[in-house]
Tab-separated table of C-alpha atoms in Angstrom:
chain	number	residue	atom	x	y	z
A	1	MET	CA	0.000	0.000	0.000
A	2	GLY	CA	1.322	3.443	-0.870
A	3	ARG	CA	0.781	6.625	1.049
A	4	THR	CA	-2.701	7.391	2.169
A	5	LYS	CA	-4.631	10.120	0.397
A	6	TYR	CA	-4.461	12.328	3.440
A	7	GLU	CA	-0.681	12.081	3.615
A	8	THR	CA	-0.376	13.021	-0.037
A	9	ILE	CA	-2.485	16.130	0.497
A	10	PHE	CA	-0.667	16.997	3.696
A	11	ARG	CA	2.735	16.714	2.012
A	12	ASN	CA	1.618	18.612	-1.058
A	13	LEU	CA	0.234	21.544	0.949
A	14	LYS	CA	3.307	21.538	3.190
A	15	MET	CA	5.570	21.704	0.142
A	16	LYS	CA	3.604	24.582	-1.376
A	17	ILE	CA	3.765	26.510	1.885
A	18	GLU	CA	7.499	25.897	2.210
A	19	ALA	CA	8.005	27.012	-1.392
A	20	ASP	CA	6.103	30.246	-0.617
A	21	GLU	CA	3.476	29.333	-3.186
A	22	TYR	CA	1.047	29.904	-0.340
A	23	GLU	CA	2.588	32.940	1.327
A	24	TYR	CA	3.107	33.732	4.984
A	25	GLN	CA	-0.085	35.245	6.474
A	26	SER	CA	-2.191	34.514	3.353
A	27	ILE	CA	-5.422	32.475	3.447
A	28	LEU	CA	-5.362	28.978	1.906
A	29	PRO	CA	-7.943	27.991	-0.722
A	30	SER	CA	-11.245	27.061	0.923
A	31	GLU	CA	-12.073	23.511	2.037
A	32	ARG	CA	-14.444	23.283	-0.923
A	33	GLU	CA	-11.668	24.251	-3.345
A	34	LEU	CA	-9.202	21.823	-1.775
A	35	ILE	CA	-11.764	19.009	-1.936
A	36	GLN	CA	-12.167	19.698	-5.655
A	37	GLU	CA	-8.437	20.085	-6.295
A	38	TYR	CA	-7.519	16.825	-4.562
A	39	ASP	CA	-10.726	14.977	-5.372
A	40	CYS	CA	-11.229	13.740	-1.845
A	41	SER	CA	-13.619	13.925	1.088
A	42	ARG	CA	-14.026	16.824	3.491
A	43	ASN	CA	-12.674	14.651	6.281
A	44	THR	CA	-9.469	13.957	4.394
A	45	VAL	CA	-8.848	17.663	3.783
A	46	ARG	CA	-9.594	18.453	7.411
A	47	ARG	CA	-7.167	15.812	8.623
A	48	ALA	CA	-4.390	17.211	6.424
A	49	LEU	CA	-5.112	20.756	7.653
A	50	ALA	CA	-5.189	19.599	11.276
A	51	GLN	CA	-1.742	18.083	10.891
A	52	LEU	CA	-0.403	21.276	9.311
A	53	ALA	CA	-1.858	23.230	12.234
A	54	GLU	CA	-0.170	20.908	14.691
A	55	LEU	CA	3.186	21.615	13.045
A	56	GLY	CA	2.615	25.371	13.247
A	57	TYR	CA	2.194	25.782	9.473
A	58	VAL	CA	-1.379	27.074	9.478
A	59	GLN	CA	-4.022	28.323	11.850
A	60	ALA	CA	-7.774	27.897	11.377
A	61	ILE	CA	-9.819	31.059	11.895
A	62	ASN	CA	-13.542	30.795	12.474
A	63	GLY	CA	-15.586	32.166	9.588
A	64	ILE	CA	-12.534	33.261	7.610
A	65	GLY	CA	-10.488	30.260	6.607
A	66	VAL	CA	-7.076	28.796	7.202
A	67	ARG	CA	-4.143	31.181	7.416
A	68	VAL	CA	-0.510	30.360	6.651
A	69	ILE	CA	1.731	31.116	9.634
A	70	TYR	CA	4.858	29.299	8.447
A	71	LYS	CA	8.131	31.163	7.999
A	72	GLU	CA	11.271	29.466	6.934
A	73	ALA	CA	13.283	28.513	9.995
A	74	ASP	CA	16.976	29.118	10.263
A	75	LYS	CA	18.405	26.118	8.413
A	76	ALA	CA	21.794	26.435	10.116
A	77	SER	CA	20.558	24.895	13.357
A	78	PHE	CA	19.884	21.313	14.196
A	79	VAL	CA	16.156	21.465	14.714
A	80	ILE	CA	14.677	18.890	17.066
A	81	GLY	CA	11.099	17.861	16.489
A	82	GLY	CA	9.196	14.747	17.567
A	83	ILE	CA	10.800	11.511	18.764
A	84	GLU	CA	13.406	10.802	16.177
A	85	SER	CA	16.617	8.898	16.023
A	86	PHE	CA	19.690	11.054	15.526
A	87	GLU	CA	19.988	9.634	12.006
A	88	GLU	CA	16.466	10.723	11.123
A	89	THR	CA	16.982	14.223	12.507
A	90	ALA	CA	20.281	14.604	10.656
A	91	ARG	CA	18.672	13.489	7.408
A	92	ARG	CA	15.783	15.901	7.890
A	93	ASN	CA	18.253	18.718	8.498
A	94	MET	CA	20.289	17.599	5.467
A	95	LEU	CA	23.518	17.177	7.400
A	96	ASN	CA	26.058	14.438	7.046
A	97	SER	CA	26.093	12.482	10.298
A	98	THR	CA	28.386	9.925	11.903
A	99	THR	CA	28.261	8.167	15.244
A	100	GLU	CA	31.083	6.936	17.435
A	101	VAL	CA	30.292	4.548	20.285
A	102	VAL	CA	32.664	5.576	23.096
A	103	LEU	CA	31.186	3.348	25.795
A	104	PHE	CA	29.056	0.212	25.647
A	105	THR	CA	28.521	-1.606	28.900
A	106	GLU	CA	25.909	-2.975	31.283
A	107	VAL	CA	24.890	-1.714	34.710
A	108	ILE	CA	22.293	-2.545	37.311
A	109	ALA	CA	20.217	0.406	38.485
A	110	ASP	CA	21.223	1.315	42.037
A	111	ALA	CA	19.281	3.764	44.222
A	112	HIS	CA	20.987	6.758	42.618
A	113	ILE	CA	20.378	5.651	39.016
A	114	ALA	CA	16.819	4.672	39.873
A	115	ARG	CA	16.080	8.109	41.303
A	116	ARG	CA	17.698	9.889	38.387
A	117	THR	CA	16.206	7.812	35.568
A	118	GLY	CA	12.881	6.438	36.742
A	119	PHE	CA	13.945	2.798	36.250
A	120	ALA	CA	13.166	0.544	39.213
A	121	GLU	CA	16.125	-0.296	41.452
A	122	GLY	CA	17.709	-3.542	40.322
A	123	THR	CA	16.784	-3.148	36.635
A	124	GLU	CA	19.483	-4.475	34.315
A	125	LEU	CA	20.467	-1.798	31.851
A	126	TYR	CA	22.570	-1.282	28.782
A	127	TYR	CA	24.634	1.865	29.339
A	128	ILE	CA	25.875	3.501	26.174
A	129	GLN	CA	27.717	6.710	25.353
A	130	ARG	CA	27.834	7.906	21.777
A	131	VAL	CA	29.374	10.945	20.155
A	132	ARG	CA	27.368	12.336	17.271
A	133	LYS	CA	29.121	14.268	14.561
A	134	LEU	CA	27.471	16.588	12.088
A	135	ASP	CA	29.547	17.336	9.021
A	136	GLY	CA	32.520	15.959	10.958
A	137	LYS	CA	32.098	18.130	14.058
A	138	PRO	CA	31.377	16.390	17.396
A	139	CYS	CA	28.300	18.224	18.635
A	140	ILE	CA	26.199	15.827	20.675
A	141	LEU	CA	27.086	13.413	23.463
A	142	ASP	CA	24.269	10.899	23.874
A	143	ILE	CA	24.072	8.943	27.107
A	144	ASN	CA	21.524	6.145	26.787
A	145	MET	CA	20.223	3.559	29.180
A	146	PHE	CA	17.976	0.793	27.883
A	147	ASP	CA	16.098	-1.773	29.934
A	148	LYS	CA	17.763	-5.069	28.941
A	149	GLU	CA	14.610	-7.078	29.388
A	150	LYS	CA	12.571	-4.844	27.076
A	151	VAL	CA	15.341	-4.197	24.552
A	152	PRO	CA	17.305	-7.467	24.528
A	153	GLY	CA	20.280	-8.202	22.323
A	154	LEU	CA	21.676	-4.688	21.863
A	155	THR	CA	25.214	-4.657	20.552
A	156	GLU	CA	27.839	-2.054	19.867
A	157	ALA	CA	27.272	-2.560	16.141
A	158	ILE	CA	23.587	-1.724	16.538
A	159	ALA	CA	24.409	1.328	18.684
A	160	GLN	CA	26.734	2.426	15.906
A	161	LYS	CA	23.809	2.513	13.493
A	162	SER	CA	20.317	3.134	14.861
A	163	ILE	CA	18.909	1.596	18.033
A	164	TYR	CA	15.411	2.806	17.151
A	165	ASP	CA	15.611	1.028	13.833
A	166	TYR	CA	16.592	-2.174	15.683
A	167	ILE	CA	13.777	-1.760	18.219
A	168	GLU	CA	11.100	-1.174	15.640
A	169	ASN	CA	12.205	-3.419	12.813
A	170	GLU	CA	14.070	-6.281	14.549
A	171	LEU	CA	12.318	-6.482	17.907
A	172	GLY	CA	8.993	-5.276	16.513
A	173	MET	CA	8.379	-3.117	19.569
A	174	GLU	CA	6.320	0.049	19.306
A	175	ILE	CA	7.982	3.299	20.393
A	176	ALA	CA	5.013	5.298	21.586
A	177	MET	CA	5.944	8.461	23.424
A	178	SER	CA	8.667	10.373	25.124
A	179	LYS	CA	8.725	12.830	27.991
A	180	ARG	CA	11.479	15.350	27.655
A	181	ARG	CA	13.016	18.083	29.753
A	182	MET	CA	15.282	20.707	28.337
A	183	THR	CA	17.792	22.376	30.608
A	184	VAL	CA	21.088	24.232	30.383
A	185	GLU	CA	23.870	22.592	32.368
A	186	ARG	CA	27.508	23.138	33.156
A	187	VAL	CA	30.017	21.324	30.976
A	188	SER	CA	31.082	17.951	32.441
A	189	PRO	CA	34.486	16.269	32.043
A	190	ALA	CA	32.941	13.863	29.491
A	191	ASP	CA	31.556	16.823	27.494
A	192	GLU	CA	35.007	18.386	27.457
A	193	LYS	CA	36.599	15.145	26.402
A	194	TYR	CA	34.302	14.432	23.472
A	195	LEU	CA	32.731	17.664	22.202
A	196	SER	CA	34.040	20.794	20.428
A	197	LEU	CA	32.811	23.312	22.929
A	198	GLY	CA	34.989	26.303	22.158
A	199	ASP	CA	34.730	28.598	25.178
A	200	TYR	CA	31.157	27.689	26.129
A	201	ASN	CA	30.988	26.625	29.769
A	202	CYS	CA	27.500	25.179	29.520
A	203	LEU	CA	25.411	23.248	27.047
A	204	ALA	CA	21.848	22.311	26.167
A	205	VAL	CA	20.692	19.049	27.719
A	206	VAL	CA	17.622	17.128	26.591
A	207	THR	CA	16.647	14.414	29.044
A	208	GLY	CA	14.081	11.937	27.792
A	209	GLN	CA	12.167	8.969	29.127
A	210	THR	CA	10.674	6.888	26.366
A	211	TYR	CA	7.714	4.544	26.665
A	212	ASN	CA	6.690	1.606	24.511
A	213	GLY	CA	3.230	0.747	23.209
A	214	MET	CA	2.439	-0.909	26.566
A	215	GLY	CA	3.072	2.344	28.423
A	216	LEU	CA	6.259	0.955	29.982
A	217	MET	CA	9.460	2.955	30.099
A	218	PHE	CA	12.302	1.272	28.223
A	219	GLU	CA	14.771	4.108	27.676
A	220	TYR	CA	16.357	6.956	29.574
A	221	THR	CA	18.501	9.268	27.529
A	222	GLN	CA	20.490	12.430	28.026
A	223	SER	CA	21.538	14.255	24.892
A	224	ARG	CA	24.147	16.901	25.581
A	225	HIS	CA	24.275	19.437	22.747
A	226	VAL	CA	26.942	21.984	21.840
A	227	PRO	CA	24.957	25.278	21.952
A	228	GLU	CA	25.535	26.402	18.385
A	229	TYR	CA	23.971	23.228	16.993
A	230	PHE	CA	20.970	23.214	19.243
A	231	CYS	CA	17.513	24.484	18.406
A	232	PHE	CA	14.284	23.070	19.731
A	233	MET	CA	11.021	24.159	18.133
A	234	ASP	CA	7.588	23.943	19.571
A	235	THR	CA	4.067	25.159	18.912
A	236	ALA	CA	1.860	25.916	21.886
A	237	THR	CA	-1.788	26.840	22.058
A	238	ARG	CA	-3.088	29.177	24.718
A	239	LYS	CA	-5.101	27.735	27.595
A	240	LYS	CA	-6.627	30.576	29.528
A	241	ALA	CA	-5.753	30.680	33.214
B	1	MET	CA	-21.665	28.448	35.340
B	2	GLY	CA	-19.132	26.454	37.304
B	3	ARG	CA	-16.543	24.087	35.934
B	4	THR	CA	-17.694	21.617	33.362
B	5	LYS	CA	-18.080	17.997	34.390
B	6	TYR	CA	-15.147	16.990	32.266
B	7	GLU	CA	-12.867	19.519	33.970
B	8	THR	CA	-13.885	18.278	37.377
B	9	ILE	CA	-13.034	14.695	36.426
B	10	PHE	CA	-9.792	15.754	34.754
B	11	ARG	CA	-8.670	17.712	37.825
B	12	ASN	CA	-9.704	14.980	40.198
B	13	LEU	CA	-7.788	12.265	38.327
B	14	LYS	CA	-4.785	14.568	37.940
B	15	MET	CA	-4.764	15.231	41.668
B	16	LYS	CA	-4.971	11.534	42.503
B	17	ILE	CA	-2.088	10.769	40.153
B	18	GLU	CA	0.017	13.581	41.625
B	19	ALA	CA	-0.751	12.318	45.128
B	20	ASP	CA	0.423	8.823	44.106
B	21	GLU	CA	-3.037	7.451	44.818
B	22	TYR	CA	-2.799	6.083	41.302
B	23	GLU	CA	0.824	4.981	41.176
B	24	TYR	CA	3.426	5.396	38.444
B	25	GLN	CA	3.080	2.575	35.896
B	26	SER	CA	-0.205	1.268	37.357
B	27	ILE	CA	-3.410	0.903	35.330
B	28	LEU	CA	-6.258	3.340	36.068
B	29	PRO	CA	-9.756	2.021	36.854
B	30	SER	CA	-11.589	1.053	33.658
B	31	GLU	CA	-13.738	3.484	31.691
B	32	ARG	CA	-16.785	1.667	32.985
B	33	GLU	CA	-15.646	2.129	36.589
B	34	LEU	CA	-14.840	5.798	36.051
B	35	ILE	CA	-18.242	6.377	34.436
B	36	GLN	CA	-19.867	4.884	37.526
B	37	GLU	CA	-17.623	6.717	39.964
B	38	TYR	CA	-18.210	10.136	38.375
B	39	ASP	CA	-21.731	9.447	37.173
B	40	CYS	CA	-21.072	10.797	33.695
B	41	SER	CA	-20.999	9.770	30.032
B	42	ARG	CA	-18.317	7.729	28.299
B	43	ASN	CA	-17.418	10.782	26.205
B	44	THR	CA	-16.794	12.888	29.283
B	45	VAL	CA	-14.455	10.291	30.755
B	46	ARG	CA	-12.638	9.936	27.429
B	47	ARG	CA	-12.166	13.669	27.133
B	48	ALA	CA	-10.648	13.865	30.614
B	49	LEU	CA	-8.332	10.922	29.836
B	50	ALA	CA	-7.314	12.475	26.500
B	51	GLN	CA	-6.283	15.655	28.266
B	52	LEU	CA	-4.262	13.710	30.837
B	53	ALA	CA	-2.529	11.896	27.964
B	54	GLU	CA	-1.709	15.189	26.305
B	55	LEU	CA	0.009	16.356	29.492
B	56	GLY	CA	2.062	13.161	29.700
B	57	TYR	CA	0.188	11.855	32.766
B	58	VAL	CA	-1.238	8.681	31.229
B	59	GLN	CA	-0.947	6.570	28.121
B	60	ALA	CA	-3.791	4.526	26.593
B	61	ILE	CA	-2.879	0.956	25.710
B	62	ASN	CA	-5.089	-0.994	23.359
B	63	GLY	CA	-6.914	-3.859	25.030
B	64	ILE	CA	-5.329	-3.203	28.420
B	65	GLY	CA	-6.369	0.151	29.753
B	66	VAL	CA	-4.848	3.466	30.657
B	67	ARG	CA	-1.474	3.426	32.341
B	68	VAL	CA	-0.074	6.134	34.654
B	69	ILE	CA	3.246	7.477	33.354
B	70	TYR	CA	3.494	10.549	35.585
B	71	LYS	CA	6.431	11.007	37.916
B	72	GLU	CA	6.842	14.015	40.072
B	73	ALA	CA	9.020	16.551	38.299
B	74	ASP	CA	11.838	18.383	39.985
B	75	LYS	CA	10.011	21.201	41.749
B	76	ALA	CA	13.147	23.327	42.038
B	77	SER	CA	13.046	24.366	38.388
B	78	PHE	CA	10.857	26.878	36.672
B	79	VAL	CA	8.871	24.626	34.398
B	80	ILE	CA	7.553	26.172	31.197
B	81	GLY	CA	4.389	24.726	29.740
B	82	GLY	CA	1.896	26.186	27.277
B	83	ILE	CA	1.563	29.882	26.472
B	84	GLU	CA	1.475	31.539	29.820
B	85	SER	CA	2.249	34.914	31.208
B	86	PHE	CA	5.209	35.011	33.568
B	87	GLU	CA	2.771	35.630	36.433
B	88	GLU	CA	0.804	32.504	35.605
B	89	THR	CA	3.919	30.353	35.355
B	90	ALA	CA	5.275	31.688	38.620
B	91	ARG	CA	1.977	30.991	40.366
B	92	ARG	CA	1.877	27.460	38.968
B	93	ASN	CA	5.421	26.882	40.212
B	94	MET	CA	4.514	28.399	43.579
B	95	LEU	CA	7.203	31.044	43.471
B	96	ASN	CA	6.938	34.632	44.537
B	97	SER	CA	7.398	36.790	41.436
B	98	THR	CA	8.088	40.447	40.767
B	99	THR	CA	8.615	42.371	37.538
B	100	GLU	CA	10.721	45.447	36.878
B	101	VAL	CA	10.218	47.344	33.617
B	102	VAL	CA	13.702	48.500	32.627
B	103	LEU	CA	12.806	49.846	29.175
B	104	PHE	CA	9.518	50.965	27.656
B	105	THR	CA	9.719	52.651	24.288
B	106	GLU	CA	8.480	52.567	20.705
B	107	VAL	CA	10.333	51.624	17.542
B	108	ILE	CA	9.512	51.184	13.881
B	109	ALA	CA	10.591	47.834	12.416
B	110	ASP	CA	13.548	48.405	10.084
B	111	ALA	CA	14.905	45.736	7.728
B	112	HIS	CA	16.966	44.150	10.489
B	113	ILE	CA	14.131	43.972	13.025
B	114	ALA	CA	11.736	42.736	10.336
B	115	ARG	CA	14.067	39.897	9.401
B	116	ARG	CA	14.674	38.939	12.993
B	117	THR	CA	11.105	39.138	14.263
B	118	GLY	CA	8.788	38.395	11.343
B	119	PHE	CA	7.005	41.783	11.626
B	120	ALA	CA	6.650	43.601	8.291
B	121	GLU	CA	9.111	46.451	7.731
B	122	GLY	CA	7.571	49.724	8.854
B	123	THR	CA	5.386	48.175	11.588
B	124	GLU	CA	5.107	50.412	14.656
B	125	LEU	CA	6.087	48.480	17.743
B	126	TYR	CA	6.184	48.782	21.478
B	127	TYR	CA	9.625	47.706	22.633
B	128	ILE	CA	9.795	46.574	26.233
B	129	GLN	CA	12.453	45.059	28.452
B	130	ARG	CA	11.460	43.530	31.752
B	131	VAL	CA	13.437	41.806	34.468
B	132	ARG	CA	11.582	38.978	36.166
B	133	LYS	CA	12.483	38.031	39.689
B	134	LEU	CA	11.633	34.771	41.387
B	135	ASP	CA	11.845	34.857	45.145
B	136	GLY	CA	13.837	38.081	44.755
B	137	LYS	CA	16.434	36.737	42.304
B	138	PRO	CA	16.577	38.278	38.809
B	139	CYS	CA	16.398	35.234	36.568
B	140	ILE	CA	14.673	36.194	33.340
B	141	LEU	CA	15.166	39.120	30.987
B	142	ASP	CA	12.101	39.451	28.749
B	143	ILE	CA	12.430	41.452	25.562
B	144	ASN	CA	8.979	42.017	24.033
B	145	MET	CA	7.835	43.676	20.871
B	146	PHE	CA	4.109	44.228	20.339
B	147	ASP	CA	2.426	45.440	17.178
B	148	LYS	CA	0.999	48.825	18.232
B	149	GLU	CA	-1.958	48.568	15.909
B	150	LYS	CA	-3.045	45.171	17.268
B	151	VAL	CA	-2.185	45.874	20.904
B	152	PRO	CA	-2.964	49.590	21.291
B	153	GLY	CA	-2.649	51.555	24.485
B	154	LEU	CA	0.092	49.608	26.242
B	155	THR	CA	1.664	51.464	29.132
B	156	GLU	CA	4.527	50.911	31.515
B	157	ALA	CA	1.992	50.270	34.284
B	158	ILE	CA	0.411	47.470	32.262
B	159	ALA	CA	3.838	46.000	31.425
B	160	GLN	CA	4.561	46.045	35.146
B	161	LYS	CA	1.596	43.759	35.745
B	162	SER	CA	0.497	41.406	32.950
B	163	ILE	CA	0.273	42.332	29.284
B	164	TYR	CA	-1.617	39.108	28.513
B	165	ASP	CA	-4.217	40.013	31.094
B	166	TYR	CA	-4.617	43.433	29.413
B	167	ILE	CA	-4.857	41.872	25.936
B	168	GLU	CA	-7.453	39.310	26.911
B	169	ASN	CA	-9.519	41.196	29.433
B	170	GLU	CA	-9.217	44.853	28.373
B	171	LEU	CA	-8.758	44.572	24.615
B	172	GLY	CA	-10.791	41.369	24.344
B	173	MET	CA	-8.337	39.906	21.839
B	174	GLU	CA	-7.849	36.169	21.651
B	175	ILE	CA	-4.301	34.866	22.162
B	176	ALA	CA	-4.352	31.738	20.040
B	177	MET	CA	-0.954	30.173	19.549
B	178	SER	CA	2.745	30.667	19.823
B	179	LYS	CA	5.693	29.322	17.879
B	180	ARG	CA	8.746	28.981	20.027
B	181	ARG	CA	12.402	28.181	19.540
B	182	MET	CA	14.685	27.239	22.344
B	183	THR	CA	18.385	27.903	21.977
B	184	VAL	CA	21.448	28.421	24.148
B	185	GLU	CA	23.173	31.745	23.549
B	186	ARG	CA	26.149	33.677	24.803
B	187	VAL	CA	25.522	36.168	27.562
B	188	SER	CA	24.873	39.703	26.221
B	189	PRO	CA	25.780	42.991	27.954
B	190	ALA	CA	22.084	43.444	28.882
B	191	ASP	CA	22.025	39.944	30.432
B	192	GLU	CA	25.084	40.819	32.492
B	193	LYS	CA	23.585	44.094	33.564
B	194	TYR	CA	20.274	42.691	34.762
B	195	LEU	CA	20.606	39.003	35.668
B	196	SER	CA	22.419	37.035	38.396
B	197	LEU	CA	24.436	34.816	36.132
B	198	GLY	CA	27.211	33.686	38.428
B	199	ASP	CA	29.942	32.306	36.186
B	200	TYR	CA	27.645	31.023	33.426
B	201	ASN	CA	28.705	32.434	30.059
B	202	CYS	CA	25.546	31.416	28.245
B	203	LEU	CA	21.855	31.175	28.944
B	204	ALA	CA	18.637	29.576	27.731
B	205	VAL	CA	16.735	31.696	25.232
B	206	VAL	CA	13.109	31.111	24.304
B	207	THR	CA	12.086	33.082	21.241
B	208	GLY	CA	8.379	33.221	20.554
B	209	GLN	CA	6.074	34.596	17.914
B	210	THR	CA	2.502	34.809	19.119
B	211	TYR	CA	-0.595	34.896	16.943
B	212	ASN	CA	-4.075	36.163	17.713
B	213	GLY	CA	-7.391	34.492	16.925
B	214	MET	CA	-7.200	35.900	13.395
B	215	GLY	CA	-3.924	34.097	12.724
B	216	LEU	CA	-2.001	37.386	12.740
B	217	MET	CA	1.239	37.812	14.614
B	218	PHE	CA	1.046	40.492	17.290
B	219	GLU	CA	4.017	39.686	19.521
B	220	TYR	CA	7.672	38.788	19.243
B	221	THR	CA	9.384	37.910	22.483
B	222	GLN	CA	12.777	36.760	23.647
B	223	SER	CA	12.947	35.390	27.161
B	224	ARG	CA	16.511	35.039	28.372
B	225	HIS	CA	16.703	32.635	31.314
B	226	VAL	CA	19.438	32.097	33.881
B	227	PRO	CA	20.259	28.379	33.421
B	228	GLU	CA	19.518	27.193	36.921
B	229	TYR	CA	15.926	28.451	36.733
B	230	PHE	CA	15.185	27.061	33.321
B	231	CYS	CA	13.391	23.829	32.546
B	232	PHE	CA	11.198	23.201	29.558
B	233	MET	CA	9.032	20.090	29.489
B	234	ASP	CA	7.497	18.454	26.506
B	235	THR	CA	5.705	15.259	25.544
B	236	ALA	CA	6.297	13.891	22.060
B	237	THR	CA	4.642	11.003	20.272
B	238	ARG	CA	6.584	8.896	17.812
B	239	LYS	CA	5.892	9.343	14.110
B	240	LYS	CA	7.630	6.581	12.220
B	241	ALA	CA	10.068	7.747	9.556
């Protein structure tokens, strides 16, 4: 089966907005016109528009239509979006990426690890450190812990490529959602050892806990980003106090 | 009219989860049980559960139920959520907040400002700088620009209190959505002048463009946060590549 109709419409509208064919702050063709243009149902058009709204490309305005609110983002930064593997993000940002596994070992969660990560005390974990390079420059230090029982059989070779690919396509496990915190932290000895920090004395840290389709946490990750390659984007809607 | 039924259920479940009455990684009572307990419709229960899922409190698992994935966050940090005024965020984080307006002026967007902010060249803007203190410590420098035509009549006294309150309750304008970028930037002379940075040489910067109910941008803001008071939380769902 190819792409669904709705995806085709979504991608086509997204492309036209990115190409400025539908300009910033202009109103899109009406639902009726889009239904005709794409020869599809009202529901399909609405689903495509809803997804564009979620990404911050458009905003629906009662009684007026759907307005374009997309502006080209600064392409120089490494923009972080949903839950993606580093490989996927690099590809989306059109950067050449390489990964070096600097540590691959196993640990058992003690009280300290348990408190920090959310894994139960006594959980057997893979503990991995990887340096991510973009266009040859070491700009992210990823520290991952995976529950061995839920993600069995990890190897250094897999960590070298994509662990998410292994989880989804070899283990057949669903990666459902991730809770993330972004903070700015002081540079650690490991950061200094592996990253090109210049004279920055702190960096951007994204800490994530990832849950599988059963709602069980299988991963705790800290990604430590050199500031100049870090940009996180987000769209928020207002909830009145 | 009081709170809607759905809000009551949402708040009640949220409170029970936060109080550990429903424990991390446990399964909530079934829909049927919740319907009985709250004496409401299936739709009402589902809406409350959907909102809890959106906040990262629970995750629905096909054929099993709804699992609690909430863990108490580190209360020491200033957690940023949706689009909120500083006052609202401070209240939610239970911190005592004060605001000092250090600059209140007007500018016309030149080519440089237009490129940086997304306002059209020639737009008349209020340009405001405010220092935000939490428990007496200056930890955020807010740089706001508001479109004078869309947000008329701003004064220093309003900026001292809450501009969002003025927009919503005096002007009656809807604040609909905000696009935000988070980056880590080098400390500027203004940061050094107004914030307690200790020996940090960079800080967390949240840049936001905010749109009204008509899909038109009325605000550009940069919030420059001292690292130790900055924490941004986010819940992402996996979209397969």
